[in-house]
PDB file of C-alpha atoms in Angstrom:
ATOM      1  CA  MET A   1      14.179   3.381  19.610  1.00  0.00           C
ATOM      2  CA  THR A   2      11.513   2.168  17.223  1.00  0.00           C
ATOM      3  CA  GLY A   3      11.503  -1.431  16.063  1.00  0.00           C
ATOM      4  CA  ARG A   4      12.560  -2.449  12.606  1.00  0.00           C
ATOM      5  CA  VAL A   5      11.339  -5.074  10.189  1.00  0.00           C
ATOM      6  CA  VAL A   6      14.013  -6.933   8.217  1.00  0.00           C
ATOM      7  CA  LEU A   7      12.993  -7.267   4.576  1.00  0.00           C
ATOM      8  CA  GLU A   8      16.117  -8.998   3.255  1.00  0.00           C
ATOM      9  CA  ARG A   9      19.590 -10.152   4.351  1.00  0.00           C
ATOM     10  CA  PHE A  10      22.803 -10.048   2.316  1.00  0.00           C
ATOM     11  CA  PRO A  11      26.068 -11.668   3.472  1.00  0.00           C
ATOM     12  CA  ALA A  12      28.765  -9.135   4.302  1.00  0.00           C
ATOM     13  CA  GLY A  13      31.435 -11.441   2.870  1.00  0.00           C
ATOM     14  CA  SER A  14      30.056 -11.048  -0.637  1.00  0.00           C
ATOM     15  CA  PRO A  15      32.618  -9.886  -3.222  1.00  0.00           C
ATOM     16  CA  ARG A  16      30.350  -6.909  -3.942  1.00  0.00           C
ATOM     17  CA  GLY A  17      30.133  -5.892  -0.276  1.00  0.00           C
ATOM     18  CA  SER A  18      27.007  -3.900   0.548  1.00  0.00           C
ATOM     19  CA  TRP A  19      26.110  -3.172  -3.088  1.00  0.00           C
ATOM     20  CA  PRO A  20      23.401  -5.872  -3.416  1.00  0.00           C
ATOM     21  CA  ALA A  21      21.715  -4.586  -0.251  1.00  0.00           C
ATOM     22  CA  GLU A  22      22.039  -0.962  -1.389  1.00  0.00           C
ATOM     23  CA  GLU A  23      20.577  -1.809  -4.812  1.00  0.00           C
ATOM     24  CA  TYR A  24      17.650  -3.672  -3.230  1.00  0.00           C
ATOM     25  CA  ALA A  25      16.948  -0.782  -0.863  1.00  0.00           C
ATOM     26  CA  ALA A  26      17.124   1.693  -3.761  1.00  0.00           C
ATOM     27  CA  ASP A  27      14.572  -0.364  -5.712  1.00  0.00           C
ATOM     28  CA  LEU A  28      12.251  -0.307  -2.701  1.00  0.00           C
ATOM     29  CA  LEU A  29      12.736   3.440  -2.289  1.00  0.00           C
ATOM     30  CA  ARG A  30      11.706   3.952  -5.926  1.00  0.00           C
ATOM     31  CA  GLU A  31       8.513   2.015  -5.076  1.00  0.00           C
ATOM     32  CA  GLY A  32       7.860   4.296  -2.102  1.00  0.00           C
ATOM     33  CA  VAL A  33       9.051   1.931   0.654  1.00  0.00           C
ATOM     34  CA  PRO A  34      11.336   3.806   3.086  1.00  0.00           C
ATOM     35  CA  ALA A  35      13.997   1.075   3.255  1.00  0.00           C
ATOM     36  CA  GLU A  36      17.506   1.504   4.606  1.00  0.00           C
ATOM     37  CA  VAL A  37      20.590  -0.692   4.897  1.00  0.00           C
ATOM     38  CA  VAL A  38      22.122  -1.492   8.266  1.00  0.00           C
ATOM     39  CA  MET A  39      25.007  -3.759   9.234  1.00  0.00           C
ATOM     40  CA  ASP A  40      24.312  -6.605  11.652  1.00  0.00           C
ATOM     41  CA  LEU A  41      27.712  -7.370  13.148  1.00  0.00           C
ATOM     42  CA  GLU A  42      26.448 -10.420  15.029  1.00  0.00           C
ATOM     43  CA  SER A  43      25.333 -12.229  11.863  1.00  0.00           C
ATOM     44  CA  ASP A  44      27.929 -10.518   9.594  1.00  0.00           C
ATOM     45  CA  ALA A  45      25.224  -9.428   7.184  1.00  0.00           C
ATOM     46  CA  PHE A  46      23.783  -6.294   5.633  1.00  0.00           C
ATOM     47  CA  LEU A  47      20.083  -5.981   6.409  1.00  0.00           C
ATOM     48  CA  VAL A  48      17.510  -4.060   4.401  1.00  0.00           C
ATOM     49  CA  VAL A  49      15.038  -2.752   6.962  1.00  0.00           C
ATOM     50  CA  VAL A  50      12.092  -0.418   7.454  1.00  0.00           C
ATOM     51  CA  ARG A  51      10.970   1.059  10.739  1.00  0.00           C
ATOM     52  CA  GLN A  52       8.126  -0.987  12.203  1.00  0.00           C
ATOM     53  CA  ARG A  53       5.616   1.877  12.189  1.00  0.00           C
ATOM     54  CA  GLU A  54       6.348   2.586   8.501  1.00  0.00           C
ATOM     55  CA  ALA A  55       6.181  -1.121   7.639  1.00  0.00           C
ATOM     56  CA  SER A  56       2.680  -1.498   9.078  1.00  0.00           C
ATOM     57  CA  ALA A  57       1.518   1.705   7.347  1.00  0.00           C
ATOM     58  CA  ALA A  58       2.679   0.327   3.979  1.00  0.00           C
ATOM     59  CA  HIS A  59       0.354  -2.709   4.250  1.00  0.00           C
TER      60      HIS A  59
END
């Protein structure tokens, strides 16, 4: 499995659920950053991530 870089965290207990994370990831996608949202059960948060190889290629 390739590593991932966390770009942003959003609490899962938010009244809007994953929407803030999904909106942030969508904004990044429009800018050409291949971001995705994953759930981190341990921290109870939605994470916006990119694969490590793609993150280093974007810089």
